[in-house]
mmCIF file of C-alpha atoms in Angstrom:
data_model
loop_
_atom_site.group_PDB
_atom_site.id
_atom_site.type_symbol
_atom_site.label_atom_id
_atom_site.label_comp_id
_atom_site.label_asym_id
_atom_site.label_seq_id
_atom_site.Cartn_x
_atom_site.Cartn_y
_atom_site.Cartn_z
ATOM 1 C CA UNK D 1 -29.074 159.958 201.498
ATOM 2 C CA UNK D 2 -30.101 164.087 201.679
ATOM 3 C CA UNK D 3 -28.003 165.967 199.599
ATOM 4 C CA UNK D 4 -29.863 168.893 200.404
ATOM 5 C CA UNK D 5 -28.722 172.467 202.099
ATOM 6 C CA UNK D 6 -25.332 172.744 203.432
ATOM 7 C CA UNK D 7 -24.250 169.290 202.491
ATOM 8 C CA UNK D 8 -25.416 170.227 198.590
ATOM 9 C CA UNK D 9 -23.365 173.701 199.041
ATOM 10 C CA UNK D 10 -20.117 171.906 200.172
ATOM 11 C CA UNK D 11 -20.201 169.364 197.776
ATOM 12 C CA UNK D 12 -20.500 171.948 194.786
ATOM 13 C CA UNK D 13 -17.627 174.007 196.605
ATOM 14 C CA UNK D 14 -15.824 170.746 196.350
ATOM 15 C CA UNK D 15 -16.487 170.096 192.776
ATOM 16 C CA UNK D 16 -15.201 173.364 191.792
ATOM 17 C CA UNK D 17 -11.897 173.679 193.870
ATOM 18 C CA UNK D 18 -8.879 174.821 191.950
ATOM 19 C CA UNK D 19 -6.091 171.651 193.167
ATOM 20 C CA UNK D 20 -3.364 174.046 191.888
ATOM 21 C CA UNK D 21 -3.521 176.122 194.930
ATOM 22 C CA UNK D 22 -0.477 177.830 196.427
ATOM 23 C CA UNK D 23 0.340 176.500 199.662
ATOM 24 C CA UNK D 24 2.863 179.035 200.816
ATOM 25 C CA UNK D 25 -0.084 180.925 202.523
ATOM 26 C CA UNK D 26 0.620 181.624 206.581
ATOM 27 C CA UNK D 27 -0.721 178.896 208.450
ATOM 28 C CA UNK D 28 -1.147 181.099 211.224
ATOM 29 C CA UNK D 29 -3.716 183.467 209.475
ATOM 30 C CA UNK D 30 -5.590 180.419 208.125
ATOM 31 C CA UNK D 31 -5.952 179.126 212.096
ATOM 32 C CA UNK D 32 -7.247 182.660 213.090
ATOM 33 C CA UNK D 33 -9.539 182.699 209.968
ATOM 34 C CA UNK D 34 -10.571 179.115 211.199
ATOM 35 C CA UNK D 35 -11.322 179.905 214.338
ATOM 36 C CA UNK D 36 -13.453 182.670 213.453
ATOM 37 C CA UNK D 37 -15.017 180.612 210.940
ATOM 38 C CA UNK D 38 -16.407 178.608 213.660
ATOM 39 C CA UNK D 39 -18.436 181.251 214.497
ATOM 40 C CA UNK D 40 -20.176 181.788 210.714
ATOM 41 C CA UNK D 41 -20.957 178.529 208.948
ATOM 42 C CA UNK D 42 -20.736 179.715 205.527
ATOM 43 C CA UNK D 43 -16.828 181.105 206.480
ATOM 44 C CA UNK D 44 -16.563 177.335 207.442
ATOM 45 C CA UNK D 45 -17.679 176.266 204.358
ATOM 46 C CA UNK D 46 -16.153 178.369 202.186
ATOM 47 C CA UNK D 47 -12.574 178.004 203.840
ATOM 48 C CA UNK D 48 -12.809 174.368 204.444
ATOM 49 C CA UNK D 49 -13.797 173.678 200.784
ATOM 50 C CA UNK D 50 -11.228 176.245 199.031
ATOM 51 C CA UNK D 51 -8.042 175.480 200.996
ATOM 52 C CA UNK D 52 -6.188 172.989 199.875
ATOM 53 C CA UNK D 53 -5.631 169.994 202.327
ATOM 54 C CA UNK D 54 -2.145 170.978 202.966
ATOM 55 C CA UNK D 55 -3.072 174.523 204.272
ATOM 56 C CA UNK D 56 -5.665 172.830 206.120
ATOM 57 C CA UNK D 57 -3.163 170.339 207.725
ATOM 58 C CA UNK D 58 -0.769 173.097 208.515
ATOM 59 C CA UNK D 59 -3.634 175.984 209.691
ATOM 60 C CA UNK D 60 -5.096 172.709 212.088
ATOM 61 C CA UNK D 61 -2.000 172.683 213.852
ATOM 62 C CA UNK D 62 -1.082 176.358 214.217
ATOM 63 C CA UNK D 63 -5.061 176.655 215.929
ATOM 64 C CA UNK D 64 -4.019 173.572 218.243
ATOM 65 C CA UNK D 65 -0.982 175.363 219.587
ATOM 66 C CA UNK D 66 -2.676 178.619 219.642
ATOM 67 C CA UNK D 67 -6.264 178.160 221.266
ATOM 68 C CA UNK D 68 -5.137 174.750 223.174
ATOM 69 C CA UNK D 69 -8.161 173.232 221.330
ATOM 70 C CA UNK D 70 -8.395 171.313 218.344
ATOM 71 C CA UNK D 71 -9.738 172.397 215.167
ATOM 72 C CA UNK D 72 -11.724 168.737 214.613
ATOM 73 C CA UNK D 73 -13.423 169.206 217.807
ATOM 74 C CA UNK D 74 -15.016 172.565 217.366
ATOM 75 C CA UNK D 75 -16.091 171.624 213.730
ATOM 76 C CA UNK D 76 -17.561 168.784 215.214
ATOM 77 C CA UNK D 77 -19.354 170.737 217.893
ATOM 78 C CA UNK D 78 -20.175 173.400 215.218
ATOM 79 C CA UNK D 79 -21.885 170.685 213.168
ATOM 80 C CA UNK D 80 -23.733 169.248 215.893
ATOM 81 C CA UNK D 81 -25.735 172.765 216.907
ATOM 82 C CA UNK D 82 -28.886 172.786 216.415
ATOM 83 C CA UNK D 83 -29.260 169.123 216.209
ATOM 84 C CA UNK D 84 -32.555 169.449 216.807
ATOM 85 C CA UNK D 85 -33.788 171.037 214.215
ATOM 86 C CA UNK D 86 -32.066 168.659 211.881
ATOM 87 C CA UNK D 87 -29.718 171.795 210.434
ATOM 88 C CA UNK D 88 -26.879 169.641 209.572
ATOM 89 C CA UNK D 89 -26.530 166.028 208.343
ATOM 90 C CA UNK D 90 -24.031 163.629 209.644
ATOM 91 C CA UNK D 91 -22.932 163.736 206.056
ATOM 92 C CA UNK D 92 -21.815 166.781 206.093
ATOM 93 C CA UNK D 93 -20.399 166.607 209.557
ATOM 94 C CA UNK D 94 -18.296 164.221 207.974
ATOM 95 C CA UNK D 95 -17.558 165.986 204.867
ATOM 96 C CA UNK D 96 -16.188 168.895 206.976
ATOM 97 C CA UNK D 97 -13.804 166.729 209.490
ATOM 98 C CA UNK D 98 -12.025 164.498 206.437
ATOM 99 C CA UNK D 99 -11.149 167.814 204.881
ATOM 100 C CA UNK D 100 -8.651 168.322 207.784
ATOM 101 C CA UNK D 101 -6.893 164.968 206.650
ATOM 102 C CA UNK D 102 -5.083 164.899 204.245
ATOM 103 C CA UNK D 103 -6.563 163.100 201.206
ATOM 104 C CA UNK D 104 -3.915 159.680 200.778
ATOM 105 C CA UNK D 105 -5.302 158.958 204.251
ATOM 106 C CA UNK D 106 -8.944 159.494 203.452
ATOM 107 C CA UNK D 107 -8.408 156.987 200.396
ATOM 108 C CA UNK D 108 -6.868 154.681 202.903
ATOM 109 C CA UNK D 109 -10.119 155.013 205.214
ATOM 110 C CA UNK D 110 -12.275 154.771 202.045
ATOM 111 C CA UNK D 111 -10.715 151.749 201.398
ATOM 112 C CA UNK D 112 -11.308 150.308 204.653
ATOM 113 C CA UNK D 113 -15.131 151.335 204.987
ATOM 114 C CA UNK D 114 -15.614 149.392 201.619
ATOM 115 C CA UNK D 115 -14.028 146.674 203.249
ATOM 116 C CA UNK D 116 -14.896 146.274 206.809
ATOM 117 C CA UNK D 117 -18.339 144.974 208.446
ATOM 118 C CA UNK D 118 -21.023 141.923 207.205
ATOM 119 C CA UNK D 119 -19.575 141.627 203.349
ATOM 120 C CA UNK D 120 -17.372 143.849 201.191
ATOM 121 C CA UNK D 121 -18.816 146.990 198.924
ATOM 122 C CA UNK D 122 -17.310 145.242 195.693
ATOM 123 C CA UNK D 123 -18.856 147.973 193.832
ATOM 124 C CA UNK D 124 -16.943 151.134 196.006
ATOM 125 C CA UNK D 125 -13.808 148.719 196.444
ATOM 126 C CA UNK D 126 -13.662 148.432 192.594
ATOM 127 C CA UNK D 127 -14.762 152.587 192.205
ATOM 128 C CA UNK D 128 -12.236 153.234 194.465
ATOM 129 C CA UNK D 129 -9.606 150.894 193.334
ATOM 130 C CA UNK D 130 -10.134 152.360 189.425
ATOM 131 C CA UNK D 131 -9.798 156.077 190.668
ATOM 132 C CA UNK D 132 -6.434 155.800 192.759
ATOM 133 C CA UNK D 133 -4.000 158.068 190.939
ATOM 134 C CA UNK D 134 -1.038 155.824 189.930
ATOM 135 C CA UNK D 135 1.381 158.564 191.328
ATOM 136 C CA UNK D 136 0.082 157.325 194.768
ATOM 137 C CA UNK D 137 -0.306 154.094 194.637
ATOM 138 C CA UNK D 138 2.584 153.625 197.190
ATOM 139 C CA UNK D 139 1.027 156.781 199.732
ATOM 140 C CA UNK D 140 -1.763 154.876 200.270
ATOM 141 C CA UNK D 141 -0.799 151.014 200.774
ATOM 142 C CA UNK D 142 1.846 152.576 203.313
ATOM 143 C CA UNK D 143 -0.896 155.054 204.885
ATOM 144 C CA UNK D 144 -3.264 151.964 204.742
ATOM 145 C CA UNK D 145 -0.909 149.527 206.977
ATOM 146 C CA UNK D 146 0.112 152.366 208.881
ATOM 147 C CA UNK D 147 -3.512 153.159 209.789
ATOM 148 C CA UNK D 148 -5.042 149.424 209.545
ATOM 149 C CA UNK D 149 -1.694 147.276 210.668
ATOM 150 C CA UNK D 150 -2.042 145.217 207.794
ATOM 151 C CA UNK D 151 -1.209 145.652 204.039
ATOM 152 C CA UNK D 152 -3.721 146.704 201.874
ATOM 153 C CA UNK D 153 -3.470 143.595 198.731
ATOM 154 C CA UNK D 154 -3.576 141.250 201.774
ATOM 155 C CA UNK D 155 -7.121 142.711 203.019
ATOM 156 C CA UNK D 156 -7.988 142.725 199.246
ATOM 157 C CA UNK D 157 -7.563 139.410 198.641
ATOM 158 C CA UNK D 158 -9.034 138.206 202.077
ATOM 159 C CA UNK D 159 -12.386 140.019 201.329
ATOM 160 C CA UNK D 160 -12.844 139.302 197.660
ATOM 161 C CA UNK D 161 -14.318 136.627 195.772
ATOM 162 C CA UNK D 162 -12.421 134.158 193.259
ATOM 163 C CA UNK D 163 -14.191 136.059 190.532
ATOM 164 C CA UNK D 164 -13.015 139.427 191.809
ATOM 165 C CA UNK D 165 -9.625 138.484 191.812
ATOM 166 C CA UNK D 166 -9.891 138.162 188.095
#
């Protein structure tokens, strides 16, 4: 896929977030930072790829109650200007909505996608599998039924092979 442009920029953002952030910031600044943010892509960018996922979370509500709108929706919209002129990727469209979740559920979704359709992504399953922090094992198999209404070992085991199970 095109890891090009805004996409590239986000992703680098990404890689070089500090995950010790303090999250005693006011959520209600963050909203009104959002929402101006939606205005100025590279605000966007820039806030949704430093802020941690919890300030995120709690700045996404605060612009819900405030502006009567939600934050996912205007991201969405933002991404989707310009369409076009092919400005923005679905990639990256995507990249900017799952960073208003918090990340146990995106694992759980990750999971899923590997999982779901004609035949199972061994290769993600097992990538994403190998990378689950032990300290949240537990987050995700309860976000994962919560989300999916079944456990996550059952699906597991339902979509793999003998010699997968090994």
């Amino acid at each position: 896929g095109d890891c090009s442009g805004d996409y590239k920029k986000t992703l680098i953002a990404l890689a070089q977030r500090n995950a010790e952030d303090n999250v005693d910031m006011k959520p209600v600044y963050w909203a009104q930072r959002c929402a101006d943010a939606l205005d100025d892509v590279s605000t966007l960018k820039s806030l949704l790829a430093n802020l941690p996922a919890l300030v995120l979370q709690r700045a996404s509500n605060v612009y819900s109650a405030v502006y009567q709108s939600s934050l996912a929706k205007g991201i969405k919209a933002k991404c989707e200007e310009g369409r076009g002129f092919s400005f923005f990727s679905d990639y990256w469209k995507m990249t900017m909505l799952r960073l208003l979740e918090m990340p146990i559920s995106v694992r759980a979704m990750a999971l899923n996608d590997a999982m779901k359709g004609f035949g199972t992504d061994e290769f993600t399953l097992t990538a994403l599998i190998c990378t689950l922090p032990e300290n949240t094992h537990k987050d995700v198999q309860k976000a994962y039924e919560e989300k999916f209404g079944r456990k996550l070992v059952d699906h597991i085991e339902s979509e793999t092979s003998f010699n997968y199970k090994k």
